Amino acid sequence: MSDPSEMTSQALAAIGQAQSNTELERIELEYLGRKSGKVSAMLSNIGRLAPAEKAALGKAANEAKRAIEGALVARRAELEQARLADLAETEAVDITFPGPPLDRGHVHVLTQVRRQIETVLESLGYQVELGPEVETEWYNFEALNLTAGHPARESWDSFYFSPELLLRAHTSPVQIRAMQRLKEPPIYIITPGRVYRRDPAEATRLPYFSQVEGLAVDKGLTVGDMKGTLLYMIQSLYGRERKVRVRPSYFPFTEPSFEFDVSCGICGGIGCKSCRHKGWLEVGGCGMVHPQVLRNGGIDPTRWNGYAWGFGIERMAMLKHDVDDIRLFYEPDLRFIEQF
Ligand code: PHE
């Protein structure tokens, strides 16, 4: 049988070197295991000893047991300390580390199309002119030859704040405002902006949408000048293969008046499902400015004449990107928005 004090110092040395709880458990079992532990083994033949030796051996075994137990507790605490210190080091938050990149947005497709239109027309010398969305009855209707009770007013029914004040139904009132502000022709302006109509929300129309209006006032302008300008704009935006056409129409503020069509980009004008087999898509109206409208803007129609057009920006975006439902532009659905 080994010497109790030597056994104890061996145990304490092993404990001091142990690097893990598993190792400590193994050591604990080796020395303090109830059946085969070394301390128990020390007492295995205690029955045959004389009483005085019995007491001495019992005491030595107890001391060894307590010393080993104490060393185990101390070493476990040490290992736990070291583990926490390690964690503090490896798990520490580095506040100088760059965060995850922020998702960058981009301008909405309608803004993109509006800016493209502006860029093309600015390159031709047109200036961007803005007008109020809350408009007076005079600018929205009267000054554009839509006198009270005029049947054509129905096409531009809007939302009224009072009999004199309404949400503008088109960007045409800015024609008058621009002439009044700039006074002296030549005047070449475009005016983009939101307009409102008493229409239901459907695949092809909404109670709110955007237009871009153009106005040119100069000497001796012709329908050919207008058509050439619009052809240039359309081909700049959609490509040289696009064709345009004007069809006779009626607006009280232009004479003559036309609807303006662009050849379908999907079938090239032959006719397909997307253009309802017409080969053409309508983008808006245009015409030569009515002399009375010039007069209402403070311009002498015997010296000057002009042309004007008003196109739907959503329509133009639909044409460009083959979108088949206008409502998509106003829904916050990122799957749609992120495509452009
Ligand atoms: N204001 C007309 C509309 O909203 C479009 C238009 C503008 C027509 C200018 C002719 C000239 O339908």
CSV table of C-alpha atoms and ligand atoms in Angstrom, one decimal:
chain,number,residue,atom,x,y,z
A,1,MET,CA,0.0,0.0,0.0
A,2,SER,CA,1.3,3.4,-1.0
A,3,ASP,CA,2.2,6.1,1.4
A,4,PRO,CA,-0.8,8.4,1.9
A,5,SER,CA,1.1,11.6,1.8
A,6,GLU,CA,2.9,10.5,-1.4
A,7,MET,CA,-0.4,9.5,-3.0
A,8,THR,CA,-1.8,12.9,-2.0
A,9,SER,CA,1.0,14.8,-3.6
A,10,GLN,CA,0.7,12.8,-6.8
A,11,ALA,CA,-3.0,13.5,-6.9
A,12,LEU,CA,-2.5,17.2,-6.3
A,13,ALA,CA,0.2,17.4,-9.0
A,14,ALA,CA,-2.1,15.6,-11.5
A,15,ILE,CA,-5.0,18.0,-10.6
A,16,GLY,CA,-2.7,21.0,-11.0
A,17,GLN,CA,-1.8,20.0,-14.5
A,18,ALA,CA,-5.3,19.0,-15.6
A,19,GLN,CA,-6.6,21.1,-18.5
A,20,SER,CA,-10.2,20.2,-18.6
A,21,ASN,CA,-13.2,19.1,-16.5
A,22,THR,CA,-13.1,15.7,-18.1
A,23,GLU,CA,-9.6,15.2,-17.0
A,24,LEU,CA,-10.5,16.3,-13.5
A,25,GLU,CA,-13.4,13.9,-13.4
A,26,ARG,CA,-11.1,11.1,-14.4
A,27,ILE,CA,-8.7,12.0,-11.6
A,28,GLU,CA,-11.5,12.3,-9.1
A,29,LEU,CA,-12.6,8.8,-10.0
A,30,GLU,CA,-9.1,7.5,-9.8
A,31,TYR,CA,-8.5,8.7,-6.2
A,32,LEU,CA,-11.9,9.2,-4.7
A,33,GLY,CA,-14.0,6.5,-6.5
A,34,ARG,CA,-16.1,4.7,-3.9
A,35,LYS,CA,-15.1,1.2,-4.9
A,36,SER,CA,-11.8,1.3,-6.8
A,37,GLY,CA,-10.5,4.7,-5.9
A,38,LYS,CA,-6.9,4.8,-4.4
A,39,VAL,CA,-8.2,6.3,-1.1
A,40,SER,CA,-10.7,3.5,-0.7
A,41,ALA,CA,-8.0,0.9,-1.6
A,42,MET,CA,-5.8,2.4,1.2
A,43,LEU,CA,-8.5,1.3,3.7
A,44,SER,CA,-9.2,-2.1,2.2
A,45,ASN,CA,-7.4,-4.2,4.8
A,46,ILE,CA,-7.8,-1.8,7.7
A,47,GLY,CA,-9.8,-4.5,9.5
A,48,ARG,CA,-6.7,-6.5,10.2
A,49,LEU,CA,-4.7,-3.6,11.8
A,50,ALA,CA,-4.3,-2.9,15.4
A,51,PRO,CA,-6.7,-0.2,16.9
A,52,ALA,CA,-4.0,2.5,17.1
A,53,GLU,CA,-2.9,1.9,13.5
A,54,LYS,CA,-6.5,1.8,12.4
A,55,ALA,CA,-7.1,5.3,13.8
A,56,ALA,CA,-3.9,6.6,12.3
A,57,LEU,CA,-4.7,5.2,8.8
A,58,GLY,CA,-8.3,6.4,9.0
A,59,LYS,CA,-7.1,9.9,9.8
A,60,ALA,CA,-4.5,9.9,7.0
A,61,ALA,CA,-7.1,8.7,4.5
A,62,ASN,CA,-9.5,11.4,5.6
A,63,GLU,CA,-6.9,14.1,5.3
A,64,ALA,CA,-5.9,12.8,1.8
A,65,LYS,CA,-9.6,12.8,0.8
A,66,ARG,CA,-10.1,16.4,2.0
A,67,ALA,CA,-6.9,17.6,0.3
A,68,ILE,CA,-7.8,16.1,-3.0
A,69,GLU,CA,-11.4,17.4,-2.8
A,70,GLY,CA,-10.2,20.9,-2.1
A,71,ALA,CA,-7.7,20.8,-4.9
A,72,LEU,CA,-10.4,19.6,-7.3
A,73,VAL,CA,-12.7,22.5,-6.4
A,74,ALA,CA,-9.9,25.0,-6.7
A,75,ARG,CA,-8.7,23.7,-10.1
A,76,ARG,CA,-12.3,23.6,-11.5
A,77,ALA,CA,-12.7,27.3,-10.5
A,78,GLU,CA,-9.3,28.1,-12.2
A,79,LEU,CA,-10.4,26.4,-15.4
A,80,GLU,CA,-13.7,28.2,-15.4
A,81,GLN,CA,-11.9,31.5,-14.9
A,82,ALA,CA,-9.6,30.8,-17.8
A,83,ARG,CA,-12.6,29.8,-20.0
A,84,LEU,CA,-14.4,33.1,-19.3
A,85,ALA,CA,-11.3,35.1,-19.9
A,86,ASP,CA,-10.9,33.4,-23.2
A,87,LEU,CA,-14.5,34.1,-24.2
A,88,ALA,CA,-14.1,37.7,-23.3
A,89,GLU,CA,-11.3,37.8,-25.8
A,90,THR,CA,-12.8,35.9,-28.7
A,91,GLU,CA,-16.4,37.0,-28.4
A,92,ALA,CA,-15.7,40.7,-27.7
A,93,VAL,CA,-17.5,43.1,-30.0
A,94,ASP,CA,-15.2,45.1,-32.2
A,95,ILE,CA,-17.0,48.4,-32.5
A,96,THR,CA,-14.6,49.5,-35.2
A,97,PHE,CA,-15.6,46.6,-37.5
A,98,PRO,CA,-17.6,47.9,-40.4
A,99,GLY,CA,-21.3,47.0,-40.2
A,100,PRO,CA,-23.2,45.2,-42.9
A,101,PRO,CA,-23.8,47.4,-46.0
A,102,LEU,CA,-27.1,49.3,-46.1
A,103,ASP,CA,-29.4,48.5,-48.9
A,104,ARG,CA,-29.3,51.3,-51.4
A,105,GLY,CA,-32.5,52.4,-53.1
A,106,HIS,CA,-32.8,53.9,-56.5
A,107,VAL,CA,-35.2,56.4,-58.1
A,108,HIS,CA,-38.6,55.0,-59.1
A,109,VAL,CA,-39.1,54.0,-62.7
A,110,LEU,CA,-41.6,56.9,-63.2
A,111,THR,CA,-39.0,59.4,-62.0
A,112,GLN,CA,-36.4,57.8,-64.3
A,113,VAL,CA,-38.7,58.1,-67.3
A,114,ARG,CA,-39.6,61.7,-66.4
A,115,ARG,CA,-35.9,62.7,-66.1
A,116,GLN,CA,-35.2,61.0,-69.5
A,117,ILE,CA,-37.9,63.0,-71.1
A,118,GLU,CA,-36.6,66.2,-69.5
A,119,THR,CA,-33.1,65.5,-70.6
A,120,VAL,CA,-34.1,64.9,-74.3
A,121,LEU,CA,-36.2,68.0,-74.5
A,122,GLU,CA,-33.7,70.2,-72.6
A,123,SER,CA,-31.2,69.1,-75.3
A,124,LEU,CA,-33.6,70.8,-77.8
A,125,GLY,CA,-33.7,74.0,-75.8
A,126,TYR,CA,-36.9,73.4,-73.8
A,127,GLN,CA,-37.0,74.6,-70.2
A,128,VAL,CA,-38.7,72.7,-67.3
A,129,GLU,CA,-41.6,74.8,-65.9
A,130,LEU,CA,-43.7,73.7,-62.9
A,131,GLY,CA,-47.2,74.6,-61.9
A,132,PRO,CA,-49.4,74.0,-58.8
A,133,GLU,CA,-51.4,70.7,-58.4
A,134,VAL,CA,-54.2,72.6,-56.7
A,135,GLU,CA,-55.4,74.8,-59.5
A,136,THR,CA,-58.0,77.4,-60.1
A,137,GLU,CA,-61.0,76.7,-62.2
A,138,TRP,CA,-59.9,79.5,-64.6
A,139,TYR,CA,-56.5,78.0,-65.4
A,140,ASN,CA,-57.7,74.4,-65.5
A,141,PHE,CA,-60.7,75.1,-67.7
A,142,GLU,CA,-61.7,78.6,-68.7
A,143,ALA,CA,-58.4,79.8,-70.0
A,144,LEU,CA,-58.2,76.6,-72.1
A,145,ASN,CA,-61.5,77.3,-73.9
A,146,LEU,CA,-63.4,75.0,-71.6
A,147,THR,CA,-66.0,77.4,-70.4
A,148,ALA,CA,-68.6,76.5,-67.8
A,149,GLY,CA,-71.1,74.0,-69.2
A,150,HIS,CA,-68.7,73.0,-72.1
A,151,PRO,CA,-69.5,69.3,-72.8
A,152,ALA,CA,-65.8,68.5,-73.1
A,153,ARG,CA,-65.3,69.4,-69.4
A,154,GLU,CA,-66.6,65.9,-68.7
A,155,SER,CA,-63.4,64.3,-69.9
A,156,TRP,CA,-61.4,66.3,-67.3
A,157,ASP,CA,-63.7,65.9,-64.3
A,158,SER,CA,-61.6,66.3,-61.2
A,159,PHE,CA,-61.8,66.8,-57.4
A,160,TYR,CA,-63.0,70.1,-56.1
A,161,PHE,CA,-62.1,72.0,-52.9
A,162,SER,CA,-64.6,74.7,-53.8
A,163,PRO,CA,-66.3,75.8,-57.0
A,164,GLU,CA,-63.2,77.8,-57.9
A,165,LEU,CA,-60.4,75.4,-56.6
A,166,LEU,CA,-59.7,71.9,-57.7
A,167,LEU,CA,-56.9,69.3,-58.2
A,168,ARG,CA,-55.7,70.0,-61.8
A,169,ALA,CA,-57.0,67.4,-64.3
A,170,HIS,CA,-54.1,68.0,-66.7
A,171,THR,CA,-50.8,69.9,-67.0
A,172,SER,CA,-52.3,72.2,-69.7
A,173,PRO,CA,-53.0,75.0,-67.2
A,174,VAL,CA,-49.2,75.4,-66.9
A,175,GLN,CA,-49.2,76.5,-70.6
A,176,ILE,CA,-51.1,79.6,-69.5
A,177,ARG,CA,-49.0,80.2,-66.4
A,178,ALA,CA,-45.8,79.8,-68.5
A,179,MET,CA,-46.9,82.3,-71.1
A,180,GLN,CA,-47.9,84.8,-68.4
A,181,ARG,CA,-44.6,84.4,-66.6
A,182,LEU,CA,-42.2,84.4,-69.6
A,183,LYS,CA,-44.3,87.0,-71.6
A,184,GLU,CA,-42.0,87.2,-74.6
A,185,PRO,CA,-41.8,84.4,-77.1
A,186,PRO,CA,-40.0,82.4,-78.2
A,187,ILE,CA,-41.2,80.1,-75.5
A,188,TYR,CA,-40.1,76.4,-75.3
A,189,ILE,CA,-41.2,74.7,-72.1
A,190,ILE,CA,-42.1,71.3,-70.8
A,191,THR,CA,-44.0,70.8,-67.6
A,192,PRO,CA,-44.1,67.5,-65.9
A,193,GLY,CA,-46.3,66.7,-62.9
A,194,ARG,CA,-49.1,64.9,-61.2
A,195,VAL,CA,-52.7,65.3,-62.4
A,196,TYR,CA,-56.1,64.0,-61.0
A,197,ARG,CA,-59.3,62.7,-62.5
A,198,ARG,CA,-62.5,61.3,-61.3
A,199,ASP,CA,-61.7,57.9,-62.8
A,200,PRO,CA,-61.7,54.4,-61.2
A,201,ALA,CA,-58.4,52.6,-60.7
A,202,GLU,CA,-58.1,50.1,-63.5
A,203,ALA,CA,-55.3,48.4,-65.5
A,204,THR,CA,-55.2,51.3,-67.9
A,205,ARG,CA,-56.2,54.4,-65.8
A,206,LEU,CA,-56.0,55.8,-62.3
A,207,PRO,CA,-57.6,58.7,-60.5
A,208,TYR,CA,-54.1,60.2,-60.2
A,209,PHE,CA,-51.3,59.9,-62.8
A,210,SER,CA,-48.5,62.1,-64.3
A,211,GLN,CA,-48.3,64.0,-67.5
A,212,VAL,CA,-45.6,65.9,-69.3
A,213,GLU,CA,-46.8,68.8,-71.3
A,214,GLY,CA,-44.8,70.6,-73.9
A,215,LEU,CA,-45.4,74.1,-75.3
A,216,ALA,CA,-43.7,75.9,-78.1
A,217,VAL,CA,-44.6,79.5,-79.0
A,218,ASP,CA,-42.7,81.1,-81.8
A,219,LYS,CA,-43.1,82.5,-85.3
A,220,GLY,CA,-44.5,80.3,-88.1
A,221,LEU,CA,-44.5,77.0,-86.3
A,222,THR,CA,-46.2,74.1,-88.1
A,223,VAL,CA,-47.6,70.7,-87.4
A,224,GLY,CA,-44.5,69.3,-89.1
A,225,ASP,CA,-42.3,71.1,-86.4
A,226,MET,CA,-44.4,69.5,-83.7
A,227,LYS,CA,-44.3,66.0,-85.3
A,228,GLY,CA,-40.6,66.2,-85.8
A,229,THR,CA,-40.0,67.2,-82.2
A,230,LEU,CA,-42.1,64.4,-80.9
A,231,LEU,CA,-40.5,61.9,-83.3
A,232,TYR,CA,-37.1,63.0,-82.0
A,233,MET,CA,-38.3,62.6,-78.4
A,234,ILE,CA,-39.8,59.2,-79.0
A,235,GLN,CA,-36.8,57.8,-80.9
A,236,SER,CA,-34.4,59.1,-78.3
A,237,LEU,CA,-36.4,57.4,-75.6
A,238,TYR,CA,-37.3,54.1,-77.3
A,239,GLY,CA,-35.0,53.6,-80.2
A,240,ARG,CA,-34.7,54.6,-83.9
A,241,GLU,CA,-37.0,51.9,-85.1
A,242,ARG,CA,-40.1,53.5,-83.6
A,243,LYS,CA,-42.6,55.2,-85.8
A,244,VAL,CA,-45.1,57.8,-84.7
A,245,ARG,CA,-48.4,59.0,-86.2
A,246,VAL,CA,-51.0,61.6,-85.5
A,247,ARG,CA,-54.7,61.1,-85.8
A,248,PRO,CA,-57.3,63.9,-86.0
A,249,SER,CA,-59.0,64.5,-82.7
A,250,TYR,CA,-60.5,67.3,-80.7
A,251,PHE,CA,-59.3,69.4,-77.8
A,252,PRO,CA,-60.8,72.9,-77.1
A,253,PHE,CA,-57.4,74.4,-76.6
A,254,THR,CA,-55.7,73.2,-79.8
A,255,GLU,CA,-56.7,73.6,-83.5
A,256,PRO,CA,-56.1,71.4,-85.3
A,257,SER,CA,-55.9,68.6,-82.6
A,258,PHE,CA,-54.5,65.1,-82.7
A,259,GLU,CA,-54.0,61.9,-80.8
A,260,PHE,CA,-50.4,60.9,-80.8
A,261,ASP,CA,-49.5,57.2,-81.3
A,262,VAL,CA,-46.2,55.3,-81.1
A,263,SER,CA,-45.6,52.0,-82.9
A,264,CYS,CA,-45.7,49.0,-80.7
A,265,GLY,CA,-42.2,47.9,-79.6
A,266,ILE,CA,-43.1,44.3,-79.1
A,267,CYS,CA,-44.4,43.5,-82.6
A,268,GLY,CA,-42.8,46.5,-84.4
A,269,GLY,CA,-46.2,47.7,-85.6
A,270,ILE,CA,-47.6,44.5,-87.1
A,271,GLY,CA,-50.1,44.0,-84.3
A,272,CYS,CA,-49.9,41.7,-81.3
A,273,LYS,CA,-51.6,41.0,-78.0
A,274,SER,CA,-49.8,43.8,-76.1
A,275,CYS,CA,-51.0,46.5,-78.5
A,276,ARG,CA,-54.4,44.8,-78.9
A,277,HIS,CA,-53.5,44.0,-82.5
A,278,LYS,CA,-53.4,47.6,-83.5
A,279,GLY,CA,-49.7,47.9,-84.0
A,280,TRP,CA,-49.9,51.3,-82.2
A,281,LEU,CA,-50.1,52.6,-78.7
A,282,GLU,CA,-51.6,56.0,-77.8
A,283,VAL,CA,-49.5,58.2,-75.5
A,284,GLY,CA,-51.5,61.5,-75.5
A,285,GLY,CA,-52.9,64.5,-77.3
A,286,CYS,CA,-51.3,67.3,-79.2
A,287,GLY,CA,-52.1,70.1,-81.6
A,288,MET,CA,-51.5,73.7,-82.6
A,289,VAL,CA,-52.3,76.1,-79.8
A,290,HIS,CA,-55.7,77.8,-80.2
A,291,PRO,CA,-55.4,81.6,-80.8
A,292,GLN,CA,-57.7,82.3,-77.9
A,293,VAL,CA,-55.4,80.3,-75.6
A,294,LEU,CA,-52.4,82.4,-76.7
A,295,ARG,CA,-54.5,85.5,-76.0
A,296,ASN,CA,-55.5,84.1,-72.5
A,297,GLY,CA,-51.8,83.7,-71.9
A,298,GLY,CA,-51.1,87.4,-72.9
A,299,ILE,CA,-49.6,86.6,-76.3
A,300,ASP,CA,-50.7,88.2,-79.6
A,301,PRO,CA,-51.9,85.4,-81.9
A,302,THR,CA,-51.4,87.6,-85.0
A,303,ARG,CA,-47.7,87.7,-84.3
A,304,TRP,CA,-47.0,84.3,-82.8
A,305,ASN,CA,-48.3,80.7,-83.0
A,306,GLY,CA,-47.5,77.5,-81.2
A,307,TYR,CA,-47.9,73.8,-80.7
A,308,ALA,CA,-48.5,71.8,-77.5
A,309,TRP,CA,-48.7,68.2,-76.4
A,310,GLY,CA,-49.6,66.4,-73.2
A,311,PHE,CA,-48.5,62.8,-72.7
A,312,GLY,CA,-49.0,60.4,-69.8
A,313,ILE,CA,-45.7,59.5,-68.1
A,314,GLU,CA,-47.1,56.2,-66.9
A,315,ARG,CA,-48.1,55.4,-70.5
A,316,MET,CA,-44.7,56.2,-71.7
A,317,ALA,CA,-43.1,54.1,-69.0
A,318,MET,CA,-45.5,51.2,-69.9
A,319,LEU,CA,-44.4,51.6,-73.5
A,320,LYS,CA,-40.8,51.5,-72.6
A,321,HIS,CA,-40.8,48.6,-70.2
A,322,ASP,CA,-43.8,46.6,-71.5
A,323,VAL,CA,-45.8,47.0,-68.3
A,324,ASP,CA,-49.4,46.0,-68.7
A,325,ASP,CA,-51.0,47.4,-65.6
A,326,ILE,CA,-50.7,51.0,-64.6
A,327,ARG,CA,-51.5,50.3,-61.0
A,328,LEU,CA,-48.2,48.5,-60.5
A,329,PHE,CA,-46.4,51.9,-60.6
A,330,TYR,CA,-48.1,53.0,-57.4
A,331,GLU,CA,-47.9,49.7,-55.4
A,332,PRO,CA,-45.1,49.4,-52.9
A,333,ASP,CA,-44.1,46.0,-54.3
A,334,LEU,CA,-40.4,45.7,-54.5
A,335,ARG,CA,-40.5,42.8,-56.9
A,336,PHE,CA,-41.9,45.2,-59.4
A,337,ILE,CA,-39.9,48.3,-58.5
A,338,GLU,CA,-36.5,46.6,-58.3
A,339,GLN,CA,-36.7,45.5,-61.9
A,340,PHE,CA,-35.9,49.0,-63.2
B,1,PHE,N1,-54.4,68.2,-71.8
B,1,PHE,C1,-54.7,67.1,-72.7
B,1,PHE,C2,-55.2,65.9,-71.9
B,1,PHE,O1,-55.0,65.9,-70.7
B,1,PHE,C3,-53.6,66.7,-73.6
B,1,PHE,C4,-53.2,67.8,-74.5
B,1,PHE,C5,-52.2,68.7,-74.1
B,1,PHE,C6,-53.8,67.9,-75.8
B,1,PHE,C7,-51.8,69.7,-75.0
B,1,PHE,C8,-53.4,68.9,-76.7
B,1,PHE,C9,-52.4,69.8,-76.3
B,1,PHE,O2,-55.8,65.0,-72.4
